[in-house]
Coordinates of C-alpha atoms in Angstrom, one line a residue:
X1 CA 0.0 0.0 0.0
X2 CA 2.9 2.4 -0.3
X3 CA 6.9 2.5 -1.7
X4 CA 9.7 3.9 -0.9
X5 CA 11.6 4.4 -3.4
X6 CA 15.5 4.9 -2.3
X7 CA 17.5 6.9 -5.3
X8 CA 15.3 8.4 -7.5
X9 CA 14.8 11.6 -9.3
X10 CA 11.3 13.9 -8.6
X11 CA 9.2 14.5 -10.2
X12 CA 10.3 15.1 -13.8
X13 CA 13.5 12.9 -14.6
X14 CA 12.7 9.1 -15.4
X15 CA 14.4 6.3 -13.5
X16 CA 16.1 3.4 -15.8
X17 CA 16.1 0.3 -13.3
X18 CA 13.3 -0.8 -11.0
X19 CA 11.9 1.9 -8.6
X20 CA 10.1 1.6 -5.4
X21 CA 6.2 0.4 -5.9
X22 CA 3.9 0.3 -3.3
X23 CA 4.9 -1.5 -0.4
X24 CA 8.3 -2.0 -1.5
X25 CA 11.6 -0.5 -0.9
X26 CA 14.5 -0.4 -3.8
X27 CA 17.6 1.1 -3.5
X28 CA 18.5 2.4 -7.0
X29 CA 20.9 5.3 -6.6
X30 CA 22.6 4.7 -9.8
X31 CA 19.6 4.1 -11.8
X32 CA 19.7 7.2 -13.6
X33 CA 21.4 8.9 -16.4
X34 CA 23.9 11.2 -14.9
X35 CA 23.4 10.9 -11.7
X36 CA 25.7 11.0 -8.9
X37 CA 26.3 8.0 -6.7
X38 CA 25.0 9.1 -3.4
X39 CA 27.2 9.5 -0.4
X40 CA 27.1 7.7 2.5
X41 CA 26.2 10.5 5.1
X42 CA 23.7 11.7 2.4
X43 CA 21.8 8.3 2.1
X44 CA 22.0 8.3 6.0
X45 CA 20.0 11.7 6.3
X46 CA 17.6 10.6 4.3
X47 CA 17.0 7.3 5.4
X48 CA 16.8 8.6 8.7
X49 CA 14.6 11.8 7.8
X50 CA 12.0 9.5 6.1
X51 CA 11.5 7.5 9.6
X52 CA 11.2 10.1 11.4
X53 CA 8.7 11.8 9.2
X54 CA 6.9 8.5 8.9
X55 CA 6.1 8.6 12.5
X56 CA 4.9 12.4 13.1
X57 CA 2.2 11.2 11.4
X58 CA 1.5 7.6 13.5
X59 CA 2.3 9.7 17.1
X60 CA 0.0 13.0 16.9
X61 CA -2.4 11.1 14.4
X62 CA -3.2 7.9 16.8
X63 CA -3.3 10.7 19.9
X64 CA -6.0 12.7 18.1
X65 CA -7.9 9.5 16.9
X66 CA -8.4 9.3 20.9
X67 CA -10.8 12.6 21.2
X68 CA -14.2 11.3 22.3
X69 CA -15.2 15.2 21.0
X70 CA -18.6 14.3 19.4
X71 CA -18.0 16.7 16.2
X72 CA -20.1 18.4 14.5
X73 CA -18.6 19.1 11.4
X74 CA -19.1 15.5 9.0
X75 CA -15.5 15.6 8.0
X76 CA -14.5 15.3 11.6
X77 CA -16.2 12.0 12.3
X78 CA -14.1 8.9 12.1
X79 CA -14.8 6.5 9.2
X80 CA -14.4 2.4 10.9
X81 CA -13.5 0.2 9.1
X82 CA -15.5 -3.5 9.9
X83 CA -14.2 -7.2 9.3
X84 CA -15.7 -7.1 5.7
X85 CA -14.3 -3.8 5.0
X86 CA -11.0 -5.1 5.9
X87 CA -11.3 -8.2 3.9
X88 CA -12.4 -6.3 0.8
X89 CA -9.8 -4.0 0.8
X90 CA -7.4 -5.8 -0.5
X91 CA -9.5 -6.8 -3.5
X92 CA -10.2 -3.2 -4.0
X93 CA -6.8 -1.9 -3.5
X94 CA -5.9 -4.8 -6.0
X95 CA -9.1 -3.4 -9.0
X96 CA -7.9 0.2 -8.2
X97 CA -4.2 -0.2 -9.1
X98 CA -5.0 -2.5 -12.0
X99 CA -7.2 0.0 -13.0
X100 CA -4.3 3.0 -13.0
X101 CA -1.7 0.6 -14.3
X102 CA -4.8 0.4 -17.4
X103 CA -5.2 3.9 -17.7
X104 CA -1.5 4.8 -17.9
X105 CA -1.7 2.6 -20.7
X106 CA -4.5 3.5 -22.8
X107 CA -4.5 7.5 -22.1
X108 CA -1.7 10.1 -22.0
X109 CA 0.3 10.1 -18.9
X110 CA 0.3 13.8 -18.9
X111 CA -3.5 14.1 -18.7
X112 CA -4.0 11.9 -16.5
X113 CA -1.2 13.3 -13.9
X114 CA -3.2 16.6 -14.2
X115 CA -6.1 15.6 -13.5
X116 CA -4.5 13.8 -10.5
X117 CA -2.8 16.6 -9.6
X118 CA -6.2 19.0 -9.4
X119 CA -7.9 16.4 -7.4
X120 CA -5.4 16.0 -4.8
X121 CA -4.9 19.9 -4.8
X122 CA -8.2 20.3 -3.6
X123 CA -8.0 17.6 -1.2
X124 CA -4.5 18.1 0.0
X125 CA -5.8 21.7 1.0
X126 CA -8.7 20.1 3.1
X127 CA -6.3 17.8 4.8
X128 CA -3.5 20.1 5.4
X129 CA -6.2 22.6 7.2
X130 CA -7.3 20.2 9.4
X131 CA -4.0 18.8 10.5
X132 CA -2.9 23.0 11.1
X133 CA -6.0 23.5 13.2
X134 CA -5.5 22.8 16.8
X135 CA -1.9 24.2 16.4
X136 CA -3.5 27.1 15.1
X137 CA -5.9 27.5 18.0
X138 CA -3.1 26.8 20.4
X139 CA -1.4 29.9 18.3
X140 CA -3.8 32.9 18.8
X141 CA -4.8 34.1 22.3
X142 CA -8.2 33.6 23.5
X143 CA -8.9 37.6 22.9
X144 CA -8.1 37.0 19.1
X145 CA -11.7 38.0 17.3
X146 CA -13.1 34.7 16.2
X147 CA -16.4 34.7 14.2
X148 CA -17.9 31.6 13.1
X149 CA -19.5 31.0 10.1
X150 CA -21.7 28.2 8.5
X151 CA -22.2 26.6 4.7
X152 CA -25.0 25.3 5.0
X153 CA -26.1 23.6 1.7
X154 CA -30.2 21.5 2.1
X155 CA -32.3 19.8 -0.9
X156 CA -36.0 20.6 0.5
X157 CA -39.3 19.6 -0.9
X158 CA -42.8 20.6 0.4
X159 CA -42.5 17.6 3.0
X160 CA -39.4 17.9 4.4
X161 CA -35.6 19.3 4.1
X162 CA -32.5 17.5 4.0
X163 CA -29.1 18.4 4.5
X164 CA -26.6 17.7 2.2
X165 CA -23.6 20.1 3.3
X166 CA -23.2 21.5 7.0
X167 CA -19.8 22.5 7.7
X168 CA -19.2 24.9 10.7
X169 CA -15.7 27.0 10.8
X170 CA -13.9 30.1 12.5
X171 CA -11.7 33.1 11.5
X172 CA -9.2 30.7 12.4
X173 CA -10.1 27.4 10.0
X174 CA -10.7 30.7 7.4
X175 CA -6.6 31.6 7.7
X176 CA -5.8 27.6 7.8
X177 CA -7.6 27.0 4.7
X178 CA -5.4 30.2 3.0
X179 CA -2.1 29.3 4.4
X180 CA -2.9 25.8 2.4
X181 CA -4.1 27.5 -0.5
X182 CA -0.4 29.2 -1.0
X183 CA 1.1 25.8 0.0
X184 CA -1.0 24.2 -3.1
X185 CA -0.3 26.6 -5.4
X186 CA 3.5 26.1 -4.7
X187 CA 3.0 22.7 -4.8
X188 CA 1.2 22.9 -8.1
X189 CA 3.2 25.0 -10.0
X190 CA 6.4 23.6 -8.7
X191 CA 5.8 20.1 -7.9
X192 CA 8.9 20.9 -5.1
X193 CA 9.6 18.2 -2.4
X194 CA 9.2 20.2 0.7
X195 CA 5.4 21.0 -0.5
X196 CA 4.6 17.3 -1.6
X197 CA 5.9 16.1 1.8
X198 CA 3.6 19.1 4.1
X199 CA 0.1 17.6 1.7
X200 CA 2.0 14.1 2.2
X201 CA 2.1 15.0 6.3
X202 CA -1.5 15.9 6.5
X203 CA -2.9 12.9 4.3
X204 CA -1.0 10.5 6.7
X205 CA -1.8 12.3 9.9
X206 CA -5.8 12.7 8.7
X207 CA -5.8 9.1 7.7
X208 CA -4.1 7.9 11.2
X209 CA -6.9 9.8 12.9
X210 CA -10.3 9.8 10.6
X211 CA -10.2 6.1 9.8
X212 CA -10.7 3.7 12.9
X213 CA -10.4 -0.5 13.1
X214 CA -13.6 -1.5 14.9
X215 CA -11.6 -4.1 16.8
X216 CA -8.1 -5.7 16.7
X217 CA -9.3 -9.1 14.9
X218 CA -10.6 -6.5 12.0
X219 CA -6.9 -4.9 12.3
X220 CA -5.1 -8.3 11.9
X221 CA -7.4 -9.4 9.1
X222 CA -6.6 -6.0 7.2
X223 CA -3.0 -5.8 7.7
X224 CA -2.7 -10.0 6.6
X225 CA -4.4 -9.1 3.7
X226 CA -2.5 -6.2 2.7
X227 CA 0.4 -8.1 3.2
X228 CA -0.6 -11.0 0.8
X229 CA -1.3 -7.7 -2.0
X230 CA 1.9 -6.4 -1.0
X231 CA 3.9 -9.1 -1.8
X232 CA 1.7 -10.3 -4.8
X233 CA 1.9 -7.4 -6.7
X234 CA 5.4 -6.4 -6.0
X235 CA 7.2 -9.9 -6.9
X236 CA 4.2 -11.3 -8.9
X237 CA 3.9 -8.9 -11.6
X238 CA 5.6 -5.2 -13.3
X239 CA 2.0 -3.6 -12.4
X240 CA 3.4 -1.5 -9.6
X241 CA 6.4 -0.4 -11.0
X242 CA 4.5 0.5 -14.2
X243 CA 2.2 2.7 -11.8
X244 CA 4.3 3.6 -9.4
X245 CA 6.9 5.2 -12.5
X246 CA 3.7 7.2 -14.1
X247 CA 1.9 7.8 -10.7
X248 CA 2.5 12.1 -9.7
X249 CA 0.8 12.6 -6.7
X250 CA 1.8 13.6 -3.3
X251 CA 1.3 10.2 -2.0
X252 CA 4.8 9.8 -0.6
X253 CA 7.2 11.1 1.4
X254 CA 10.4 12.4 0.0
X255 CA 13.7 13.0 1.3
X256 CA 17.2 14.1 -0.9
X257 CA 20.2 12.1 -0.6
X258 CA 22.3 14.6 -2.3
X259 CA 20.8 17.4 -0.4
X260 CA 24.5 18.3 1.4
X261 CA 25.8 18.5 -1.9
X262 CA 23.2 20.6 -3.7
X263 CA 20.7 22.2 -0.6
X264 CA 16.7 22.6 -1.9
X265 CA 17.4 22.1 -5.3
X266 CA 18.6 18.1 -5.1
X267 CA 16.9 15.6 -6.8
X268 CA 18.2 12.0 -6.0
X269 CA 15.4 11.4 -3.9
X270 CA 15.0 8.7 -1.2
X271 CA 10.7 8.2 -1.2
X272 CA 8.1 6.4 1.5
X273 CA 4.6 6.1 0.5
X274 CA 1.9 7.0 2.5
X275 CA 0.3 3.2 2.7
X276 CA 3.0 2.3 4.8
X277 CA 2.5 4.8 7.4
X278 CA -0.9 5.3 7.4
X279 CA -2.1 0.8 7.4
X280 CA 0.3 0.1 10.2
X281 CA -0.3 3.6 12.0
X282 CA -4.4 2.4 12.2
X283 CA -3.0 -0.1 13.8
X284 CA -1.1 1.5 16.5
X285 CA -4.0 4.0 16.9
X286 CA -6.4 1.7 17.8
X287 CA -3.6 -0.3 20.3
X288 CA -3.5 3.2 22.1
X289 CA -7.2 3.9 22.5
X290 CA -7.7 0.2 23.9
X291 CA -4.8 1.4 26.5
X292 CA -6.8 4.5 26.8
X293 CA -10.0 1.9 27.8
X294 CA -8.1 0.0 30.0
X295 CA -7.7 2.9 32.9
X296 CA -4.3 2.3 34.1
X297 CA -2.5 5.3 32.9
X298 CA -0.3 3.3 30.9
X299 CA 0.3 3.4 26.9
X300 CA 1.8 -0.1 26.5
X301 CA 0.5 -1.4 24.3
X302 CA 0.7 1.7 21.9
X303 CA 4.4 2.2 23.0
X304 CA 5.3 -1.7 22.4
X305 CA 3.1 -1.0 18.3
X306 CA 4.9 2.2 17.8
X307 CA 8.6 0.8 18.8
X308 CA 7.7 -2.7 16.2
X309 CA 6.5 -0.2 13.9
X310 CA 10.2 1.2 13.9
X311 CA 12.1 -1.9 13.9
X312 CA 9.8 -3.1 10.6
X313 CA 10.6 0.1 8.9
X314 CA 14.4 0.0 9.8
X315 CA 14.6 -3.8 9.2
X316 CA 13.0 -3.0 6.0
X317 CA 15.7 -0.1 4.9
X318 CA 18.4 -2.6 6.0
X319 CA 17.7 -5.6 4.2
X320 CA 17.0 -3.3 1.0
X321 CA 20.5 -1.8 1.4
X322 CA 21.7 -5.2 1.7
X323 CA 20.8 -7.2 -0.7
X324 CA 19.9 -4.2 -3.4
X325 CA 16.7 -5.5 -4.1
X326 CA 13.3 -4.4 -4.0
X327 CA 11.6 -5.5 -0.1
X328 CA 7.8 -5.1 0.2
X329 CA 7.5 -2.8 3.2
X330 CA 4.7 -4.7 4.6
X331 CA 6.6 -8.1 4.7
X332 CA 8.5 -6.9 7.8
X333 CA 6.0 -3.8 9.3
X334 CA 3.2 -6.4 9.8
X335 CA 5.2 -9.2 11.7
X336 CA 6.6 -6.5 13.9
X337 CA 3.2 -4.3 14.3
X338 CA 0.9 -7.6 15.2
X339 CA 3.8 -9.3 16.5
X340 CA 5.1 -7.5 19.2
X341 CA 1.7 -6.5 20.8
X342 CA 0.2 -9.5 20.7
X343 CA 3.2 -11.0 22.7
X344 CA 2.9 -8.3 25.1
X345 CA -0.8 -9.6 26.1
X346 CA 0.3 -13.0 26.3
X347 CA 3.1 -12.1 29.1
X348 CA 0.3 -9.5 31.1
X349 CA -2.6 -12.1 30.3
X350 CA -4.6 -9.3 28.2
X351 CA -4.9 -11.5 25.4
X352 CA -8.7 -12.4 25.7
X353 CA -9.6 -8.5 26.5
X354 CA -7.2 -7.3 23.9
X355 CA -9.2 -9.4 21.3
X356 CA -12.6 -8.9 23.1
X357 CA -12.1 -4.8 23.0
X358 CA -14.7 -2.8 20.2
X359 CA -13.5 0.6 19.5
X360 CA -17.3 1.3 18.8
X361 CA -17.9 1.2 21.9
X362 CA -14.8 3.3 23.8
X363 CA -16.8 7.2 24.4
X364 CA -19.1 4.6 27.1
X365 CA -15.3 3.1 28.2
X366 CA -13.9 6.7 28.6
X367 CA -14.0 8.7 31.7
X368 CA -13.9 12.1 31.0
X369 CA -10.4 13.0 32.8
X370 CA -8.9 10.6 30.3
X371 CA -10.6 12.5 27.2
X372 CA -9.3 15.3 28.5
X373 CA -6.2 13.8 29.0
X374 CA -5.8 12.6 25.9
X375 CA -6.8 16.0 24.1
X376 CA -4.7 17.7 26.5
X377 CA -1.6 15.5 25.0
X378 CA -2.9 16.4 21.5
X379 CA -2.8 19.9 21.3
X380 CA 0.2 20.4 23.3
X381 CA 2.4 17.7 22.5
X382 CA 6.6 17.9 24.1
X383 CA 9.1 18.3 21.5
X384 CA 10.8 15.4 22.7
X385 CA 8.1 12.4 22.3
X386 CA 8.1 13.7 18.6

């Protein structure tokens, strides 16, 4: 569900051995024309910049999926994902990239990158407003002039109304939404790394936090699954790689390896896709809101998922620079992610409740100290847990 792609230029210049595809890691710093070989330190960085970007997103996203904040606002309300969901997914994931890798076939690569590019504009600027808001309100004083306004958009007949769009906002969502406006345009007109990786942040963080496993058998079954895809369409066939080399989006993370040599203008790129971060980072979410239910004032269980999470990843980058090969991510993130926990609850004996907890049913689980708690760690989160 997501690629990193160690080596390769962005977004222009086109790669002439295997790249990353989703789920998969490939080291291919001399796969292009004319490219320098990439230093050690410099590979280093961005290895190391890409893990630690990959889990801003998993920390303050699973820590804001905990808010039992009933919103009122519908893009606020967290989208779970059931058994069947999970099982489908995979199917789904499986028609939708067989579906690009057809499109980038039949129709102009160009076109279709700009449509792309246009949809995720107006989405990225959505996403990235949301992720700025609670820093925002943490920003301005409490004596800052904040009006709130309401779209309010109804289909009506003689009989009855019904609402279609209700979104509520402030003066401050209102200077969010511009501040990501400018960052769209940039990223629109420039395609440059930093701006693909702030829309790549947000997507992550929003997905961490909007989409919630009903349960942790529903987690297993979706990450399993994703793992068989992963695998399949990474050693099975050239599908990914096809997409994955056509594929403009700001679905990934990037990171320079030569950026000690040549600053904000390098272009040997190290990449991450977002799958990785945001399938596993569910995950973890959901570990730390059953912790949350449990009433002990501990996080183990979210700690012992978020510390697996960054072996997989660094297992992952290792073997890759090993060997040289292409690794789907997911071969080593799930093992670790369901792994690790799971052994956890077999040494405290937490298995049964572990298995036994619905996320459904946490804002009855909840006291309110620990919401507050829990929101309280949100919006003012220390530098050094980051």
């Amino acid at each position: 569900m997501a690629k990193v792609d160690l080596g390769l230029p962005f977004p222009s210049e086109t790669p002439t051995q295997d790249i990353l595809t989703n789920g998969t890691i490939t080291d291919s710093s001399n796969a292009t024309v004319g490219k320098s070989v990439s230093t050690p330190e410099g590979s280093a960085l961005a290895y190391g910049s890409l893990l630690s970007m990959a889990l801003f997103p998993i920390f303050f996203g699973a820590l804001r999926s905990v808010s039992c904040a009933k919103s009122k606002n519908s893009s606020d309300m967290p989208e779970t994902i059931t058994s069947r969901d999970a099982a489908r997914f995979p199917l789904i994931a499986s028609c939708a990239l067989f579906g690009l890798y057809l499109f980038f076939k039949i129709f102009s690569q160009e076109y279709i990158n700009m449509l792309l590019s246009i949809y995720f504009f107006m989405l990225g600027i959505l996403a990235l407003s949301h992720t700025m808001s609670p820093f925002m309100n943490q920003a301005f004083p409490d004596t800052f002039p904040n009006k709130q306004y309401q779209l309010l958009f109804t289909q009506s007949t003689e009989e009855s109304r019904e609402e279609i769009i209700n979104y509520e906002f402030d003066t401050r969502d209102l200077l969010c939404i511009c501040i990501s406006t400018v960052i769209g345009v940039w990223y629109i007109l420039k395609k440059h790394w930093i701006a693909n990786n702030l829309f790549g942040l947000a997507f992550a963080l929003n997905g961490v936090e909007l989409l919630h496993l009903n349960n942790v058998c529903t987690g297993c079954i979706l990450l399993v699954g994703l793992f068989v895809y992963d695998v399949f369409w990474v050693f099975g066939t050239n599908v990914m790689v096809t997409v994955a080399k056509s594929f403009e989006a700001p679905v990934k993370l990037v990171f320079p390896q030569d950026l000690l040599e040549h600053g904000l203008d390098a272009s040997n790129f190290a990449m991450l896709g977002l799958g990785d971060i945001v399938i596993p980072g569910i995950f973890i979410a959901l570990l730390l809101r059953f912790d949350v239910s449990l009433k002990n004032n501990t996080r183990t269980y979210f700690y012992t998922s978020f510390l697996a999470y960054v072996f997989g990843l660094g297992l992952t980058i290792f073997v890759m620079h090993t060997f040289r090969h292409a690794q789907p991510a997911l071969l080593y993130l799930v093992p670790a992610c369901i792994g690790f926990p799971v052994a956890v609850a077999l040494v405290k004996g937490e298995l049964t409740e572990m298995l036994s907890y619905e996320s459904s049913a946490e804002g009855l689980r909840l006291s309110p100290d620990s919401c507050d708690e829990s929101l309280a760690k949100v919006d003012t989160p220390p530098a050094e847990e980051i």
